[in-house]
Amino acid sequence: MKSCLVGIMLCGMASLLSALPVFALDVAAVSEPAPADGWLRDDSRQSAQVLAFLKDENQQTEQALQQQALLEQSLLGEWQARQASVADRPWHLAGTYNYRLSKGMLLQQHAKSGEVTTAADLSKRSLDSDYYHLGSWLVSPDHRLLAITEDHRGDRNYTLTVLDLRTGQIKATLAEAASTDLAWSQDSQSLYFVENESGTFRPFAVRRWSQTTATQSTIFREDNPAWLVSVYAATVDHYLIIQSNNHNSSEQWLIQSNSGQSLGVIRPRESGVEYYADVRHGRLFLSSNLNGDFSLYQSAVPETTHLGASQQAAWLPLWQPENNQHIKNWLLFPEHIVLEVSEQHLSRLVVLSYQGGIQKETLITPAGGVAWLSGNTNRYGQSVMIRSMSMTQPPQWQAFNLKQQTLRVVAEDRYPDFDPAAYQTEQIQVRHQGVSVPVTLAYRADRLTQSSPVMLYGYGAYGTPVRPYFMPQIISLLDRGVIYAIAHVRGGGYLGPDWYTQGKGVNKPRAFDDFLAVAEVMKAFHQGQNRPILALGGSAGGTLVAGALNRQPELFSGAVLQVPFVDVIATMSDPSLPLTRQEYAEWGDPGDPAQRAVMASYSPNDNISAQAYPPMLVTAGLYDTQVPYWEPARWVMRVRENSLNPGPYLLQTNLSGGHRQDARQAQQQQAREYAFLLSLVPSGTQSP
């Protein structure tokens, strides 16, 4: 399992190989002279001058957006009337009892009788916080304790609390600066978690809490500032795996969960070699790029303490994907190894025997949609859970029965008065610079006119494959004649690892080229006559949109930039900022003249000029440690100073949160952003 805490995007520790890599080089950064608007930076977040400025900007934004209040309310009204009957997540299988979280209630199901009770009520834990995010939860194997991580400020420092499920009371508060990784020992007497480094928020140490002695100890610490630490339970629960990784390498240790004793490093770190291990049936199974592309291997489980490199058991090849295929995820079930294998944007389910023979292979991606392995608890299960959807087809849970080798829909979300047949999704290819850029579209053909606007979304970083998920809110856009488009630009992972490599580091400018090429084509899509293009991007996607606006502002009629990373050179030159050292491979090393020249060619805040920029709504989070609030603030100020258009150029800062949107305010904020873009196009303000 790969740690994927990156500076510009935070992703979940969901499953083996499903996480994003962290990119870093441990090199000295170049100091930058303080900019004229340097007063905006306040690392303490307590400067009276800065807070007054941000509050005044918020007030001006509120006043400017009063004119769209009715449209915002109309959108919210439609979304509330379209409340789904959401299918329950699959149960987390845990032996005698199964668990799942539903509307803040942790439900417990007896595995034999099927009786469901409430194990814990977590719904009220957010009431006293202006910002709240439940990071992770994990019940102890004896079903007595619940560990939860909670972020109350948006800075990714999670409070770790252990609750007694019998009394509902807090048993212990173990950390105020933890990541979301949790692993119980097999005997339930120890909890393992990852501590964040002070100042940088880098996950750097694994801690062990003993329930019997009520004490903590550090069992692993990573001192290299370019490496991040994670911990997870192996499928066989008397083992844990501690991992440290940087952008292209990993190193793992096998731990006995009850004692905390290390069985040694599985393979010493080696630049460019990644591997991710699990244990079942007395064997060690690994995915690794040891010999090129990622393949599956097996080896002996080390049972003696501190094996030396010369004593390590050989890795025996078990299974290798075909050319142009890539292992995205793999799970060890009782009698089968199950893989999600991608080819371009399509995912296949591959079922292997433990001898490596293929027992079943089938395409799981629906037409124009997306599918992936999700919600699987492979220690006890005999069915593989698959999540599938498209931009116009609500999500489904499917189960593939490993014994019968059959696939069936077990649950799906249902929306009132919504007919998927009324909407269309398709994928087009935009050819330029010798490549074809995929663009996924959704629209209502019966609502289109030659001037219908296009809402164009992009990300293009970290190898993240922006998937065409079902988003019920965009139905309101499609009903208004909007074409919603996702540009799968280089730098993302939609077409696999090579597509990512083509748009990262010194190749980053290709992502902007792709986005602009898509915008040009979409203007004439479906007999369009100079369709308005409304750009939308967040975090690293904000870099993409801002860079495109600097290059060809006349292509766009408006833009929303959500917590955008726009001060690339300044941030990458400052190792005191959280996670900067892990970002060089993604954005470039400013200490290298050639790389710095490329960064200077696109860094949004460094390329603003006297041009006619379209109206913008830009958001920030005061406690954002991934994109500090002063980056979007400086972007807005400099655009105002240079633009030949009147704007507006609006800045909205969440003074209680960080990079991630608080779920309680997310829908209101989305209505605001959509209304802002729609209001820039006269036809977009019409009711459906």
PDB file of C-alpha atoms in Angstrom, residues 424-554:
ATOM      1  CA  GLN A 424     -26.107  11.536 -23.121  1.00  0.00           C
ATOM      2  CA  THR A 425     -22.491  10.838 -22.265  1.00  0.00           C
ATOM      3  CA  GLU A 426     -19.765  10.223 -24.792  1.00  0.00           C
ATOM      4  CA  GLN A 427     -16.045  10.553 -25.267  1.00  0.00           C
ATOM      5  CA  ILE A 428     -14.379  12.479 -28.060  1.00  0.00           C
ATOM      6  CA  GLN A 429     -10.712  12.776 -28.999  1.00  0.00           C
ATOM      7  CA  VAL A 430      -8.986  16.114 -29.515  1.00  0.00           C
ATOM      8  CA  ARG A 431      -5.980  15.647 -31.771  1.00  0.00           C
ATOM      9  CA  HIS A 432      -3.026  18.026 -31.451  1.00  0.00           C
ATOM     10  CA  GLN A 433       0.766  17.879 -31.074  1.00  0.00           C
ATOM     11  CA  GLY A 434       0.687  14.276 -32.227  1.00  0.00           C
ATOM     12  CA  VAL A 435      -1.511  13.043 -29.372  1.00  0.00           C
ATOM     13  CA  SER A 436      -5.230  12.459 -28.909  1.00  0.00           C
ATOM     14  CA  VAL A 437      -6.607  13.979 -25.706  1.00  0.00           C
ATOM     15  CA  PRO A 438      -9.728  12.189 -24.426  1.00  0.00           C
ATOM     16  CA  VAL A 439     -12.644  14.405 -23.414  1.00  0.00           C
ATOM     17  CA  THR A 440     -15.626  12.937 -21.585  1.00  0.00           C
ATOM     18  CA  LEU A 441     -18.880  14.824 -22.195  1.00  0.00           C
ATOM     19  CA  ALA A 442     -22.369  14.885 -20.714  1.00  0.00           C
ATOM     20  CA  TYR A 443     -25.319  16.883 -22.076  1.00  0.00           C
ATOM     21  CA  ARG A 444     -28.988  16.875 -23.015  1.00  0.00           C
ATOM     22  CA  ALA A 445     -29.236  16.883 -26.789  1.00  0.00           C
ATOM     23  CA  ASP A 446     -32.762  18.296 -26.671  1.00  0.00           C
ATOM     24  CA  ARG A 447     -31.592  21.343 -24.669  1.00  0.00           C
ATOM     25  CA  LEU A 448     -28.579  22.285 -26.773  1.00  0.00           C
ATOM     26  CA  THR A 449     -28.404  25.383 -28.905  1.00  0.00           C
ATOM     27  CA  GLN A 450     -25.542  26.634 -31.026  1.00  0.00           C
ATOM     28  CA  SER A 451     -24.513  28.930 -28.166  1.00  0.00           C
ATOM     29  CA  SER A 452     -24.943  26.553 -25.234  1.00  0.00           C
ATOM     30  CA  PRO A 453     -22.009  27.010 -22.836  1.00  0.00           C
ATOM     31  CA  VAL A 454     -19.366  24.420 -21.995  1.00  0.00           C
ATOM     32  CA  MET A 455     -18.240  23.897 -18.411  1.00  0.00           C
ATOM     33  CA  LEU A 456     -14.714  22.535 -18.842  1.00  0.00           C
ATOM     34  CA  TYR A 457     -13.025  20.737 -15.938  1.00  0.00           C
ATOM     35  CA  GLY A 458      -9.403  19.638 -15.759  1.00  0.00           C
ATOM     36  CA  TYR A 459      -6.745  18.477 -13.295  1.00  0.00           C
ATOM     37  CA  GLY A 460      -3.660  17.026 -14.991  1.00  0.00           C
ATOM     38  CA  ALA A 461      -1.238  16.161 -12.189  1.00  0.00           C
ATOM     39  CA  TYR A 462       0.093  13.348  -9.986  1.00  0.00           C
ATOM     40  CA  GLY A 463      -1.066  10.705 -12.440  1.00  0.00           C
ATOM     41  CA  THR A 464      -4.602  11.145 -11.102  1.00  0.00           C
ATOM     42  CA  PRO A 465      -7.113   9.648 -13.550  1.00  0.00           C
ATOM     43  CA  VAL A 466     -10.019  12.089 -13.272  1.00  0.00           C
ATOM     44  CA  ARG A 467     -12.841   9.624 -13.649  1.00  0.00           C
ATOM     45  CA  PRO A 468     -16.236  10.437 -15.157  1.00  0.00           C
ATOM     46  CA  TYR A 469     -18.151   9.990 -11.922  1.00  0.00           C
ATOM     47  CA  PHE A 470     -21.893  10.496 -11.611  1.00  0.00           C
ATOM     48  CA  MET A 471     -22.455  13.948 -10.100  1.00  0.00           C
ATOM     49  CA  PRO A 472     -26.159  14.591  -9.485  1.00  0.00           C
ATOM     50  CA  GLN A 473     -25.565  18.339  -9.254  1.00  0.00           C
ATOM     51  CA  ILE A 474     -24.499  18.589 -12.898  1.00  0.00           C
ATOM     52  CA  ILE A 475     -27.938  17.361 -13.971  1.00  0.00           C
ATOM     53  CA  SER A 476     -29.152  20.887 -13.204  1.00  0.00           C
ATOM     54  CA  LEU A 477     -26.486  22.190 -15.568  1.00  0.00           C
ATOM     55  CA  LEU A 478     -27.409  19.773 -18.327  1.00  0.00           C
ATOM     56  CA  ASP A 479     -31.096  20.702 -17.934  1.00  0.00           C
ATOM     57  CA  ARG A 480     -30.051  24.304 -18.632  1.00  0.00           C
ATOM     58  CA  GLY A 481     -28.346  23.331 -21.861  1.00  0.00           C
ATOM     59  CA  VAL A 482     -24.812  23.226 -20.469  1.00  0.00           C
ATOM     60  CA  ILE A 483     -22.281  20.764 -21.880  1.00  0.00           C
ATOM     61  CA  TYR A 484     -20.164  19.396 -19.044  1.00  0.00           C
ATOM     62  CA  ALA A 485     -16.706  18.317 -20.229  1.00  0.00           C
ATOM     63  CA  ILE A 486     -13.733  16.675 -18.521  1.00  0.00           C
ATOM     64  CA  ALA A 487     -10.425  17.195 -20.320  1.00  0.00           C
ATOM     65  CA  HIS A 488      -8.180  14.205 -19.537  1.00  0.00           C
ATOM     66  CA  VAL A 489      -4.956  16.117 -20.161  1.00  0.00           C
ATOM     67  CA  ARG A 490      -1.416  14.802 -19.949  1.00  0.00           C
ATOM     68  CA  GLY A 491      -0.038  14.760 -16.429  1.00  0.00           C
ATOM     69  CA  GLY A 492      -3.120  12.904 -15.262  1.00  0.00           C
ATOM     70  CA  GLY A 493      -3.294   9.135 -15.304  1.00  0.00           C
ATOM     71  CA  TYR A 494      -6.387   8.553 -17.424  1.00  0.00           C
ATOM     72  CA  LEU A 495      -4.439   6.721 -20.129  1.00  0.00           C
ATOM     73  CA  GLY A 496      -1.891   5.101 -17.843  1.00  0.00           C
ATOM     74  CA  PRO A 497       1.622   5.797 -16.519  1.00  0.00           C
ATOM     75  CA  ASP A 498       3.046   7.066 -19.809  1.00  0.00           C
ATOM     76  CA  TRP A 499       0.254   9.656 -20.098  1.00  0.00           C
ATOM     77  CA  TYR A 500       1.260  10.888 -16.663  1.00  0.00           C
ATOM     78  CA  THR A 501       4.970  11.037 -17.506  1.00  0.00           C
ATOM     79  CA  GLN A 502       4.215  13.088 -20.617  1.00  0.00           C
ATOM     80  CA  GLY A 503       2.819  15.890 -18.451  1.00  0.00           C
ATOM     81  CA  LYS A 504       4.889  16.000 -15.265  1.00  0.00           C
ATOM     82  CA  GLY A 505       8.059  17.858 -14.307  1.00  0.00           C
ATOM     83  CA  VAL A 506       9.691  19.497 -17.321  1.00  0.00           C
ATOM     84  CA  ASN A 507       6.782  18.226 -19.435  1.00  0.00           C
ATOM     85  CA  LYS A 508       4.180  20.093 -17.365  1.00  0.00           C
ATOM     86  CA  PRO A 509       3.476  22.712 -20.097  1.00  0.00           C
ATOM     87  CA  ARG A 510       1.915  19.976 -22.238  1.00  0.00           C
ATOM     88  CA  ALA A 511      -1.027  19.855 -19.839  1.00  0.00           C
ATOM     89  CA  PHE A 512      -1.790  23.518 -20.590  1.00  0.00           C
ATOM     90  CA  ASP A 513      -1.462  22.871 -24.315  1.00  0.00           C
ATOM     91  CA  ASP A 514      -3.959  20.008 -24.039  1.00  0.00           C
ATOM     92  CA  PHE A 515      -6.459  22.057 -22.057  1.00  0.00           C
ATOM     93  CA  LEU A 516      -6.341  24.946 -24.510  1.00  0.00           C
ATOM     94  CA  ALA A 517      -6.702  22.581 -27.485  1.00  0.00           C
ATOM     95  CA  VAL A 518      -9.793  21.047 -25.891  1.00  0.00           C
ATOM     96  CA  ALA A 519     -11.266  24.495 -25.213  1.00  0.00           C
ATOM     97  CA  GLU A 520     -10.787  25.434 -28.877  1.00  0.00           C
ATOM     98  CA  VAL A 521     -12.520  22.283 -30.108  1.00  0.00           C
ATOM     99  CA  MET A 522     -15.394  22.571 -27.637  1.00  0.00           C
ATOM    100  CA  LYS A 523     -16.278  26.018 -28.926  1.00  0.00           C
ATOM    101  CA  ALA A 524     -17.531  24.376 -32.108  1.00  0.00           C
ATOM    102  CA  PHE A 525     -18.784  21.086 -30.671  1.00  0.00           C
ATOM    103  CA  HIS A 526     -22.161  19.870 -31.950  1.00  0.00           C
ATOM    104  CA  GLN A 527     -22.543  22.665 -34.531  1.00  0.00           C
ATOM    105  CA  GLY A 528     -21.622  25.234 -31.914  1.00  0.00           C
ATOM    106  CA  GLN A 529     -21.030  28.860 -32.827  1.00  0.00           C
ATOM    107  CA  ASN A 530     -18.256  30.122 -30.554  1.00  0.00           C
ATOM    108  CA  ARG A 531     -19.660  28.452 -27.448  1.00  0.00           C
ATOM    109  CA  PRO A 532     -18.734  30.181 -24.153  1.00  0.00           C
ATOM    110  CA  ILE A 533     -16.103  28.143 -22.273  1.00  0.00           C
ATOM    111  CA  LEU A 534     -16.370  28.239 -18.475  1.00  0.00           C
ATOM    112  CA  ALA A 535     -13.274  26.743 -16.819  1.00  0.00           C
ATOM    113  CA  LEU A 536     -13.282  24.913 -13.505  1.00  0.00           C
ATOM    114  CA  GLY A 537     -10.314  23.446 -11.622  1.00  0.00           C
ATOM    115  CA  GLY A 538      -9.171  22.884  -8.069  1.00  0.00           C
ATOM    116  CA  SER A 539      -5.805  22.529  -6.353  1.00  0.00           C
ATOM    117  CA  ALA A 540      -3.380  21.315  -9.060  1.00  0.00           C
ATOM    118  CA  GLY A 541      -6.331  21.715 -11.442  1.00  0.00           C
ATOM    119  CA  GLY A 542      -6.251  25.367 -10.442  1.00  0.00           C
ATOM    120  CA  THR A 543      -2.684  25.477 -11.733  1.00  0.00           C
ATOM    121  CA  LEU A 544      -3.964  24.098 -15.021  1.00  0.00           C
ATOM    122  CA  VAL A 545      -6.785  26.628 -15.353  1.00  0.00           C
ATOM    123  CA  ALA A 546      -4.702  29.604 -14.215  1.00  0.00           C
ATOM    124  CA  GLY A 547      -1.888  28.663 -16.595  1.00  0.00           C
ATOM    125  CA  ALA A 548      -4.368  28.388 -19.471  1.00  0.00           C
ATOM    126  CA  LEU A 549      -5.871  31.780 -18.590  1.00  0.00           C
ATOM    127  CA  ASN A 550      -2.437  33.382 -18.716  1.00  0.00           C
ATOM    128  CA  ARG A 551      -1.817  31.928 -22.159  1.00  0.00           C
ATOM    129  CA  GLN A 552      -5.154  32.518 -23.876  1.00  0.00           C
ATOM    130  CA  PRO A 553      -7.591  34.412 -21.663  1.00  0.00           C
ATOM    131  CA  GLU A 554      -9.785  35.263 -24.639  1.00  0.00           C
TER     132      GLU A 554
END
